[in-house]
mmCIF file of C-alpha atoms in Angstrom:
data_model
loop_
_atom_site.group_PDB
_atom_site.id
_atom_site.type_symbol
_atom_site.label_atom_id
_atom_site.label_comp_id
_atom_site.label_asym_id
_atom_site.label_seq_id
_atom_site.Cartn_x
_atom_site.Cartn_y
_atom_site.Cartn_z
ATOM 1 C CA MET A 40 0.000 0.000 0.000
ATOM 2 C CA GLU A 41 1.246 3.505 -0.776
ATOM 3 C CA PHE A 42 2.605 5.414 2.204
ATOM 4 C CA GLU A 43 0.311 8.420 1.771
ATOM 5 C CA ARG A 44 -2.736 6.158 1.737
ATOM 6 C CA GLY A 45 -1.697 4.606 5.028
ATOM 7 C CA ARG A 46 -0.762 7.850 6.787
ATOM 8 C CA PRO A 47 -4.274 8.884 8.024
ATOM 9 C CA VAL A 48 -4.852 5.479 9.600
ATOM 10 C CA ALA A 49 -1.503 5.621 11.377
ATOM 11 C CA LEU A 50 -2.190 9.134 12.640
ATOM 12 C CA ASP A 51 -5.590 8.139 14.030
ATOM 13 C CA GLY A 52 -3.884 5.344 15.910
ATOM 14 C CA GLU A 53 -1.217 7.730 17.105
ATOM 15 C CA ARG A 54 -3.845 10.013 18.622
ATOM 16 C CA LEU A 55 -5.189 7.095 20.629
ATOM 17 C CA GLY A 56 -1.688 6.214 21.773
ATOM 18 C CA LEU A 57 -1.107 9.771 22.890
ATOM 19 C CA VAL A 58 -4.230 9.728 25.061
ATOM 20 C CA GLU A 59 -3.150 6.450 26.623
ATOM 21 C CA LEU A 60 0.278 7.782 27.459
ATOM 22 C CA LEU A 61 -1.023 11.025 28.918
ATOM 23 C CA GLU A 62 -3.047 9.055 31.434
ATOM 24 C CA ARG A 63 0.162 7.634 32.768
ATOM 25 C CA ALA A 64 2.298 10.747 32.739
ATOM 26 C CA GLY A 65 5.232 10.073 35.002
ATOM 27 C CA ALA A 66 7.049 7.328 33.067
ATOM 28 C CA VAL A 67 10.504 8.679 32.180
ATOM 29 C CA TYR A 68 13.337 6.696 30.566
ATOM 30 C CA GLY A 69 16.969 7.461 31.282
ATOM 31 C CA ARG A 70 15.983 10.137 33.819
ATOM 32 C CA LYS A 71 14.980 12.549 31.031
ATOM 33 C CA TYR A 72 13.263 10.978 28.013
ATOM 34 C CA LEU A 73 9.479 11.363 27.780
ATOM 35 C CA LEU A 74 9.131 8.427 25.367
ATOM 36 C CA GLY A 75 7.804 10.286 22.331
ATOM 37 C CA THR A 76 9.213 7.877 19.754
ATOM 38 C CA SER A 77 8.794 4.790 21.913
ATOM 39 C CA MET A 78 5.078 5.225 22.503
ATOM 40 C CA ALA A 79 4.334 5.918 18.836
ATOM 41 C CA ARG A 80 5.836 2.736 17.384
ATOM 42 C CA PRO A 81 3.345 0.163 18.716
ATOM 43 C CA ILE A 82 0.494 2.414 17.604
ATOM 44 C CA ILE A 83 1.883 2.828 14.076
ATOM 45 C CA ALA A 84 2.638 -0.893 13.862
ATOM 46 C CA ARG A 85 -0.922 -1.697 14.904
ATOM 47 C CA ALA A 86 -2.199 0.552 12.106
ATOM 48 C CA GLN A 87 0.063 -1.338 9.679
ATOM 49 C CA VAL A 88 -1.468 -4.618 10.767
ATOM 50 C CA GLU A 89 -4.992 -3.242 10.358
ATOM 51 C CA ILE A 90 -4.211 -2.013 6.833
ATOM 52 C CA ALA A 91 -2.517 -5.296 5.958
ATOM 53 C CA ARG A 92 -5.646 -7.199 6.970
ATOM 54 C CA GLN A 93 -7.871 -4.842 4.976
ATOM 55 C CA VAL A 94 -5.930 -5.220 1.733
ATOM 56 C CA GLY A 95 -4.927 -8.861 2.149
ATOM 57 C CA ALA A 96 -1.178 -8.192 2.391
ATOM 58 C CA THR A 97 1.059 -11.226 2.778
ATOM 59 C CA HIS A 98 3.954 -9.461 4.559
ATOM 60 C CA LEU A 99 4.683 -6.593 6.927
ATOM 61 C CA ALA A 100 7.686 -4.280 6.524
ATOM 62 C CA HIS A 101 9.492 -1.471 8.318
ATOM 63 C CA GLY A 102 12.444 0.774 7.536
ATOM 64 C CA CYS A 103 14.250 0.513 10.875
ATOM 65 C CA THR A 104 17.990 -0.042 11.090
ATOM 66 C CA GLY A 105 19.466 -3.219 12.509
ATOM 67 C CA LYS A 106 21.125 -1.203 15.273
ATOM 68 C CA GLY A 107 18.128 0.543 16.764
ATOM 69 C CA ASN A 108 15.230 0.065 19.149
ATOM 70 C CA ASP A 109 12.474 0.615 16.602
ATOM 71 C CA GLN A 110 12.970 -2.712 14.837
ATOM 72 C CA VAL A 111 12.145 -4.405 18.147
ATOM 73 C CA ARG A 112 9.151 -2.192 18.857
ATOM 74 C CA PHE A 113 7.608 -2.770 15.431
ATOM 75 C CA GLU A 114 8.217 -6.483 15.380
ATOM 76 C CA LEU A 115 6.958 -7.131 18.915
ATOM 77 C CA THR A 116 3.689 -5.537 17.844
ATOM 78 C CA TYR A 117 3.625 -7.625 14.669
ATOM 79 C CA ALA A 118 4.253 -10.742 16.755
ATOM 80 C CA ALA A 119 1.423 -9.891 19.142
ATOM 81 C CA LEU A 120 -1.161 -8.859 16.537
ATOM 82 C CA ALA A 121 -0.176 -10.684 13.328
ATOM 83 C CA PRO A 122 2.052 -13.644 14.182
ATOM 84 C CA ASP A 123 1.215 -15.271 10.847
ATOM 85 C CA LEU A 124 2.682 -12.492 8.656
ATOM 86 C CA PRO A 125 6.410 -12.608 7.744
ATOM 87 C CA VAL A 126 8.454 -9.422 8.176
ATOM 88 C CA ILE A 127 10.615 -7.654 5.590
ATOM 89 C CA ALA A 128 13.356 -5.480 7.134
ATOM 90 C CA PRO A 129 15.402 -3.925 4.274
ATOM 91 C CA TRP A 130 18.189 -2.575 6.496
ATOM 92 C CA ARG A 131 18.864 -6.113 7.686
ATOM 93 C CA GLU A 132 18.182 -7.976 4.459
ATOM 94 C CA TRP A 133 19.004 -5.732 1.502
ATOM 95 C CA ASN A 134 22.207 -3.982 0.492
ATOM 96 C CA ILE A 135 21.544 -0.934 2.677
ATOM 97 C CA ARG A 136 24.320 -0.256 5.164
ATOM 98 C CA SER A 137 24.000 3.477 5.888
ATOM 99 C CA ARG A 138 21.673 6.458 5.681
ATOM 100 C CA GLU A 139 23.491 7.449 2.512
ATOM 101 C CA ASP A 140 22.524 4.083 0.996
ATOM 102 C CA ALA A 141 18.936 4.615 2.119
ATOM 103 C CA LEU A 142 18.830 8.083 0.535
ATOM 104 C CA ALA A 143 20.193 6.676 -2.716
ATOM 105 C CA TYR A 144 17.522 3.957 -2.724
ATOM 106 C CA ALA A 145 14.790 6.541 -2.042
ATOM 107 C CA ALA A 146 16.013 8.744 -4.889
ATOM 108 C CA GLU A 147 16.205 5.831 -7.324
ATOM 109 C CA HIS A 148 12.675 4.675 -6.517
ATOM 110 C CA GLN A 149 11.167 8.177 -6.116
ATOM 111 C CA VAL A 150 10.307 7.703 -2.440
ATOM 112 C CA PRO A 151 9.764 11.155 -0.838
ATOM 113 C CA VAL A 152 11.995 11.784 2.202
ATOM 114 C CA VAL A 153 12.884 14.917 4.167
ATOM 115 C CA ALA A 154 16.528 14.098 4.945
ATOM 116 C CA THR A 155 19.330 15.127 2.587
ATOM 117 C CA ARG A 156 23.034 14.348 2.404
ATOM 118 C CA GLU A 157 23.687 17.856 3.735
ATOM 119 C CA LYS A 158 21.247 17.482 6.654
ATOM 120 C CA ILE A 159 21.358 13.795 7.314
ATOM 121 C CA TYR A 160 19.800 13.885 10.764
ATOM 122 C CA SER A 161 17.455 11.061 11.656
ATOM 123 C CA ARG A 162 14.296 12.801 12.801
ATOM 124 C CA ASP A 163 11.057 11.500 14.232
ATOM 125 C CA ALA A 164 8.100 13.827 14.726
ATOM 126 C CA ASN A 165 4.622 13.233 16.079
ATOM 127 C CA LEU A 166 2.028 15.046 18.161
ATOM 128 C CA TRP A 167 4.124 14.595 21.299
ATOM 129 C CA HIS A 168 7.674 15.490 20.289
ATOM 130 C CA VAL A 169 10.494 15.754 17.754
ATOM 131 C CA SER A 170 13.687 13.704 18.089
ATOM 132 C CA HIS A 171 17.023 14.285 16.349
ATOM 133 C CA GLU A 172 19.822 11.729 15.937
ATOM 134 C CA GLY A 173 22.712 10.975 13.617
ATOM 135 C CA GLY A 174 25.137 13.126 11.661
ATOM 136 C CA PRO A 175 27.247 15.407 13.868
ATOM 137 C CA LEU A 176 25.130 14.448 16.897
ATOM 138 C CA GLU A 177 26.888 11.081 16.963
ATOM 139 C CA ASP A 178 29.768 12.897 18.666
ATOM 140 C CA PRO A 179 28.562 13.329 22.285
ATOM 141 C CA ALA A 180 30.922 16.310 22.683
ATOM 142 C CA HIS A 181 29.186 18.177 19.837
ATOM 143 C CA GLU A 182 26.862 21.014 20.836
ATOM 144 C CA PRO A 183 23.867 21.133 18.481
ATOM 145 C CA GLY A 184 23.380 24.330 16.523
ATOM 146 C CA SER A 185 20.270 26.461 16.764
ATOM 147 C CA ASP A 186 19.185 25.345 13.277
ATOM 148 C CA LEU A 187 18.605 21.802 14.576
ATOM 149 C CA PHE A 188 15.532 22.581 16.654
ATOM 150 C CA LEU A 189 12.022 22.611 15.201
ATOM 151 C CA LEU A 190 9.602 22.997 18.129
ATOM 152 C CA THR A 191 11.469 25.142 20.631
ATOM 153 C CA LYS A 192 13.117 28.541 20.694
ATOM 154 C CA SER A 193 16.540 28.886 22.226
ATOM 155 C CA PRO A 194 16.061 29.971 25.870
ATOM 156 C CA GLU A 195 18.389 32.887 25.134
ATOM 157 C CA GLU A 196 16.018 34.059 22.392
ATOM 158 C CA ALA A 197 12.814 33.482 24.356
ATOM 159 C CA SER A 198 10.753 36.290 25.800
ATOM 160 C CA ALA A 199 12.257 38.204 28.707
ATOM 161 C CA ARG A 200 8.792 38.239 30.290
ATOM 162 C CA PRO A 201 7.475 35.129 32.053
ATOM 163 C CA GLU A 202 4.181 33.558 31.017
ATOM 164 C CA TYR A 203 1.701 31.727 33.218
ATOM 165 C CA VAL A 204 -0.325 28.737 32.063
ATOM 166 C CA THR A 205 -2.931 26.754 33.999
ATOM 167 C CA ILE A 206 -3.543 23.088 33.144
ATOM 168 C CA GLY A 207 -6.681 21.317 34.348
ATOM 169 C CA PHE A 208 -6.917 17.570 34.982
ATOM 170 C CA HIS A 209 -9.757 15.107 35.540
ATOM 171 C CA GLU A 210 -8.719 11.796 37.105
ATOM 172 C CA GLY A 211 -5.214 12.273 35.743
ATOM 173 C CA TYR A 212 -6.269 13.185 32.218
ATOM 174 C CA PRO A 213 -5.351 16.703 31.046
ATOM 175 C CA VAL A 214 -8.575 18.392 29.957
ATOM 176 C CA SER A 215 -8.036 22.154 29.797
ATOM 177 C CA VAL A 216 -5.506 24.934 29.234
ATOM 178 C CA ASN A 217 -6.143 28.315 30.864
ATOM 179 C CA GLY A 218 -9.726 27.314 31.567
ATOM 180 C CA GLN A 219 -10.534 26.248 27.999
ATOM 181 C CA GLU A 220 -11.516 22.606 27.563
ATOM 182 C CA LEU A 221 -9.631 20.929 24.704
ATOM 183 C CA ASP A 222 -9.457 17.455 23.230
ATOM 184 C CA PRO A 223 -6.098 15.688 23.698
ATOM 185 C CA VAL A 224 -4.746 16.617 20.267
ATOM 186 C CA GLU A 225 -5.681 20.301 20.616
ATOM 187 C CA LEU A 226 -4.332 20.374 24.162
ATOM 188 C CA ILE A 227 -0.908 19.019 23.234
ATOM 189 C CA ALA A 228 -0.704 21.365 20.240
ATOM 190 C CA ALA A 229 -1.517 24.358 22.455
ATOM 191 C CA LEU A 230 1.046 23.398 25.100
ATOM 192 C CA ASN A 231 3.692 22.715 22.456
ATOM 193 C CA THR A 232 3.215 26.241 21.139
ATOM 194 C CA ILE A 233 3.268 27.839 24.591
ATOM 195 C CA GLY A 234 6.199 25.828 25.937
ATOM 196 C CA GLY A 235 8.194 25.983 22.720
ATOM 197 C CA ALA A 236 8.032 29.778 22.679
ATOM 198 C CA HIS A 237 9.822 29.811 26.047
ATOM 199 C CA GLY A 238 12.528 27.303 25.140
ATOM 200 C CA ILE A 239 11.049 24.576 27.336
ATOM 201 C CA GLY A 240 11.343 20.848 26.719
ATOM 202 C CA ARG A 241 14.805 20.391 25.186
ATOM 203 C CA ILE A 242 16.878 17.463 26.398
ATOM 204 C CA ASP A 243 20.236 16.086 25.272
ATOM 205 C CA LEU A 244 20.477 12.425 26.267
ATOM 206 C CA VAL A 245 23.040 9.659 25.967
ATOM 207 C CA GLU A 246 20.736 6.680 26.361
ATOM 208 C CA ASP A 247 21.051 2.922 26.617
ATOM 209 C CA ARG A 248 19.464 1.301 23.597
ATOM 210 C CA LEU A 249 17.621 -1.956 23.987
ATOM 211 C CA VAL A 250 20.151 -3.701 21.729
ATOM 212 C CA GLY A 251 22.978 -2.914 24.148
ATOM 213 C CA MET A 252 24.813 0.146 22.823
ATOM 214 C CA LYS A 253 24.659 3.742 23.962
ATOM 215 C CA SER A 254 23.362 6.391 21.564
ATOM 216 C CA ARG A 255 22.871 10.135 21.702
ATOM 217 C CA GLY A 256 19.615 11.904 20.921
ATOM 218 C CA ILE A 257 18.225 15.416 21.137
ATOM 219 C CA TYR A 258 14.547 15.589 22.055
ATOM 220 C CA GLU A 259 12.041 18.439 21.993
ATOM 221 C CA THR A 260 8.911 17.850 24.083
ATOM 222 C CA PRO A 261 7.638 21.258 25.202
ATOM 223 C CA GLY A 262 3.996 20.342 25.815
ATOM 224 C CA GLY A 263 4.876 17.047 27.454
ATOM 225 C CA THR A 264 7.332 18.760 29.789
ATOM 226 C CA LEU A 265 4.588 21.110 30.977
ATOM 227 C CA LEU A 266 2.156 18.238 31.436
ATOM 228 C CA TYR A 267 4.609 16.143 33.432
ATOM 229 C CA ALA A 268 5.411 19.065 35.737
ATOM 230 C CA ALA A 269 1.757 19.930 36.347
ATOM 231 C CA HIS A 270 0.551 16.358 36.735
ATOM 232 C CA SER A 271 3.311 15.464 39.174
ATOM 233 C CA GLU A 272 2.487 18.494 41.312
ATOM 234 C CA LEU A 273 -1.221 17.661 41.354
ATOM 235 C CA GLU A 274 -0.418 14.105 42.441
ATOM 236 C CA GLN A 275 1.716 15.521 45.258
ATOM 237 C CA LEU A 276 -1.320 17.486 46.442
ATOM 238 C CA THR A 277 -3.934 14.724 46.182
ATOM 239 C CA LEU A 278 -2.204 11.393 46.859
ATOM 240 C CA ASP A 279 -0.890 10.079 50.167
ATOM 241 C CA ARG A 280 2.789 9.343 50.740
ATOM 242 C CA ARG A 281 2.626 5.566 50.324
ATOM 243 C CA THR A 282 0.574 5.759 47.126
ATOM 244 C CA LEU A 283 3.073 8.248 45.712
ATOM 245 C CA SER A 284 5.903 5.898 46.662
ATOM 246 C CA LEU A 285 4.177 2.971 44.942
ATOM 247 C CA LYS A 286 3.608 4.998 41.788
ATOM 248 C CA ASP A 287 7.238 6.128 41.821
ATOM 249 C CA MET A 288 8.257 2.456 41.899
ATOM 250 C CA VAL A 289 5.995 1.552 38.976
ATOM 251 C CA ALA A 290 6.870 4.556 36.773
ATOM 252 C CA PRO A 291 10.412 3.475 35.740
ATOM 253 C CA ARG A 292 9.222 -0.064 35.048
ATOM 254 C CA TYR A 293 6.420 1.326 32.907
ATOM 255 C CA ALA A 294 8.969 3.484 31.095
ATOM 256 C CA ASP A 295 11.151 0.441 30.392
ATOM 257 C CA LEU A 296 8.128 -1.437 29.052
ATOM 258 C CA VAL A 297 7.223 1.378 26.653
ATOM 259 C CA TYR A 298 10.846 1.911 25.596
ATOM 260 C CA GLU A 299 11.262 -1.788 24.824
ATOM 261 C CA GLY A 300 8.049 -2.028 22.802
ATOM 262 C CA ARG A 301 6.313 -4.439 25.183
ATOM 263 C CA TRP A 302 3.011 -2.595 24.874
ATOM 264 C CA TRP A 303 0.780 -5.543 24.008
ATOM 265 C CA THR A 304 1.429 -7.475 27.222
ATOM 266 C CA THR A 305 -0.374 -8.538 30.373
ATOM 267 C CA GLU A 306 2.290 -6.660 32.325
ATOM 268 C CA ARG A 307 1.213 -3.374 30.758
ATOM 269 C CA GLU A 308 -2.462 -4.086 31.412
ATOM 270 C CA ALA A 309 -1.710 -4.847 35.065
ATOM 271 C CA MET A 310 0.250 -1.627 35.525
ATOM 272 C CA ASP A 311 -2.516 0.323 33.772
ATOM 273 C CA ALA A 312 -4.994 -1.026 36.319
ATOM 274 C CA LEU A 313 -2.793 0.133 39.185
ATOM 275 C CA VAL A 314 -2.240 3.579 37.670
ATOM 276 C CA ASN A 315 -5.947 3.996 36.918
ATOM 277 C CA THR A 316 -6.730 3.423 40.597
ATOM 278 C CA THR A 317 -4.212 6.029 41.736
ATOM 279 C CA GLN A 318 -5.595 8.604 39.310
ATOM 280 C CA ARG A 319 -9.150 8.650 40.703
ATOM 281 C CA ARG A 320 -8.200 11.484 43.056
ATOM 282 C CA VAL A 321 -6.011 13.425 40.612
ATOM 283 C CA THR A 322 -8.503 16.108 39.619
ATOM 284 C CA GLY A 323 -7.730 19.810 39.813
ATOM 285 C CA SER A 324 -5.570 22.527 38.277
ATOM 286 C CA VAL A 325 -1.919 23.542 38.405
ATOM 287 C CA ARG A 326 -0.534 26.938 37.440
ATOM 288 C CA LEU A 327 2.938 27.011 35.893
ATOM 289 C CA LYS A 328 5.347 29.895 35.403
ATOM 290 C CA LEU A 329 7.432 29.668 32.222
ATOM 291 C CA TYR A 330 10.613 31.638 31.776
ATOM 292 C CA ARG A 331 13.522 31.054 29.396
ATOM 293 C CA GLY A 332 13.674 27.276 29.526
ATOM 294 C CA ASN A 333 12.500 26.928 33.119
ATOM 295 C CA VAL A 334 9.202 25.738 34.573
ATOM 296 C CA SER A 335 8.179 26.515 38.147
ATOM 297 C CA ILE A 336 4.995 25.925 40.116
ATOM 298 C CA ALA A 337 2.892 29.038 40.704
ATOM 299 C CA GLY A 338 -0.164 27.461 42.350
ATOM 300 C CA ARG A 339 -2.267 24.320 42.631
ATOM 301 C CA TRP A 340 -5.945 23.632 43.469
ATOM 302 C CA SER A 341 -8.028 20.476 43.989
ATOM 303 C CA ALA A 342 -11.256 19.502 45.715
ATOM 304 C CA ASN A 343 -9.408 16.279 46.596
ATOM 305 C CA SER A 344 -6.457 18.057 48.197
ATOM 306 C CA LEU A 345 -4.977 16.331 51.237
ATOM 307 C CA TYR A 346 -3.381 19.601 52.322
ATOM 308 C CA ASP A 347 -5.168 21.189 55.308
ATOM 309 C CA GLU A 348 -3.800 24.495 56.542
ATOM 310 C CA ARG A 349 -5.411 23.986 59.959
ATOM 311 C CA PHE A 350 -3.015 21.122 60.662
ATOM 312 C CA VAL A 351 0.208 22.597 59.284
ATOM 313 C CA THR A 352 -0.040 26.208 60.430
ATOM 314 C CA PHE A 353 2.634 27.591 62.749
ATOM 315 C CA GLY A 354 -0.082 29.742 64.276
ATOM 316 C CA GLU A 355 -2.559 28.705 66.933
ATOM 317 C CA ASP A 356 -4.937 25.868 66.018
ATOM 318 C CA ASP A 357 -7.539 23.685 67.709
ATOM 319 C CA VAL A 358 -7.236 20.507 65.595
ATOM 320 C CA TYR A 359 -3.780 19.180 66.478
ATOM 321 C CA GLU A 360 -2.518 18.283 69.941
ATOM 322 C CA GLN A 361 1.253 18.718 69.784
ATOM 323 C CA SER A 362 1.873 16.647 72.906
ATOM 324 C CA ASP A 363 0.598 13.599 70.983
ATOM 325 C CA ALA A 364 3.837 13.651 69.001
ATOM 326 C CA ALA A 365 5.840 12.400 71.998
ATOM 327 C CA GLY A 366 4.121 9.011 72.036
ATOM 328 C CA PHE A 367 4.336 8.708 68.260
ATOM 329 C CA ILE A 368 8.071 9.417 68.276
ATOM 330 C CA ARG A 369 8.653 6.872 71.049
ATOM 331 C CA LEU A 370 6.872 4.109 69.135
ATOM 332 C CA PHE A 371 8.230 5.133 65.724
ATOM 333 C CA GLY A 372 11.767 4.975 67.081
ATOM 334 C CA LEU A 373 11.265 1.839 69.182
ATOM 335 C CA SER A 374 13.343 -0.441 66.954
ATOM 336 C CA SER A 375 16.272 1.990 67.062
ATOM 337 C CA ARG A 376 15.925 2.305 70.837
ATOM 338 C CA VAL A 377 15.874 -1.474 71.352
ATOM 339 C CA ALA A 378 18.922 -1.940 69.123
ATOM 340 C CA ALA A 379 20.830 0.744 71.042
ATOM 341 C CA LEU A 380 19.910 -0.796 74.412
ATOM 342 C CA LYS A 381 21.085 -4.210 73.223
ATOM 343 C CA ALA A 382 24.366 -2.711 72.040
ATOM 344 C CA GLN A 383 24.868 -1.066 75.427
ATOM 345 C CA GLU A 384 24.200 -4.350 77.219
ATOM 346 C CA ALA A 385 26.707 -6.159 75.015
ATOM 347 C CA THR A 386 29.333 -3.510 75.761
ATOM 348 C CA LEU A 387 28.743 -3.647 79.518
ATOM 349 C CA ALA A 388 28.594 -7.449 79.788
ATOM 350 C CA PRO A 389 32.406 -8.067 79.859
ATOM 351 C CA THR A 390 32.863 -5.318 82.466
ATOM 352 C CA LEU A 391 30.193 -6.790 84.729
ATOM 353 C CA ALA A 392 31.645 -10.284 84.325
ATOM 354 C CA ALA A 393 35.110 -9.059 85.329
ATOM 355 C CA ALA A 394 33.683 -7.330 88.398
ATOM 356 C CA ASP A 395 32.127 -10.598 89.514
#
């Protein structure tokens, strides 16, 4: 099937994938990466399978290199959804050994591509982000030039005046920007524009690929960066300490799952169920202050807030009896106290024996 004919189907699937990921905001790979490419691949591969079934295709194919993560992500989806269809992977099977070879093949067969020999970056763009790899970026000591970036202004060139933006959530889903309700696609587009104008969402990451090697990528995720910051702050306001700790344990494992393309698994469904439960309370709004590449919290509100000023005030109150803390501290520190007493007894035992 021609690429252009398949594009709308893939994009519809990508929108669904974006919604699913937003629900679970908090999964970060390599301490920085918001998984823009990773989350798109299973969705695109699913669309491929759907098209293949519609037209009666006998094979599935992808253009991923034999060195990267994407070949795994595509083929794990194929295996889960179309185990009967063989896979064609030209980079592994044909005489294509470099991006230059791939460009030559595209030119010979009139396949439209954006990359050129002069700007040979490997780029991936979707509703969530833009990634940049290859070319001069393969040297981790190389600082990318300003002409590399597509979604974000340089912080030095951003406005000298801060901007405030308020993001509303319902059960963990982002639903509004500055009081205006938006569907997920409109919401991400709006936040990308706002965040990008202030130089927010750029990361430079040396990451561990699934196949074992380290690689270097530049990512632009302005809207996602704002969402992560706001969502995390709203969770801090509405969830108790142990639930937050549990979610913090699950988040990196969820990130690994998405990064490795293991989307169509029972493991993912189980973690989704856990996350869905935690998000029932995460309804409210967070106000962010944006200034030259930085995001700070400027306010948060929720009907489900666990913050109660009556209990935490340093002023006079009638809801908390401070003397109660003495008993709590004694019990909370009991194990330490017992261990110290035992150590004292062990130290004194030889002295007492000698005295006898």
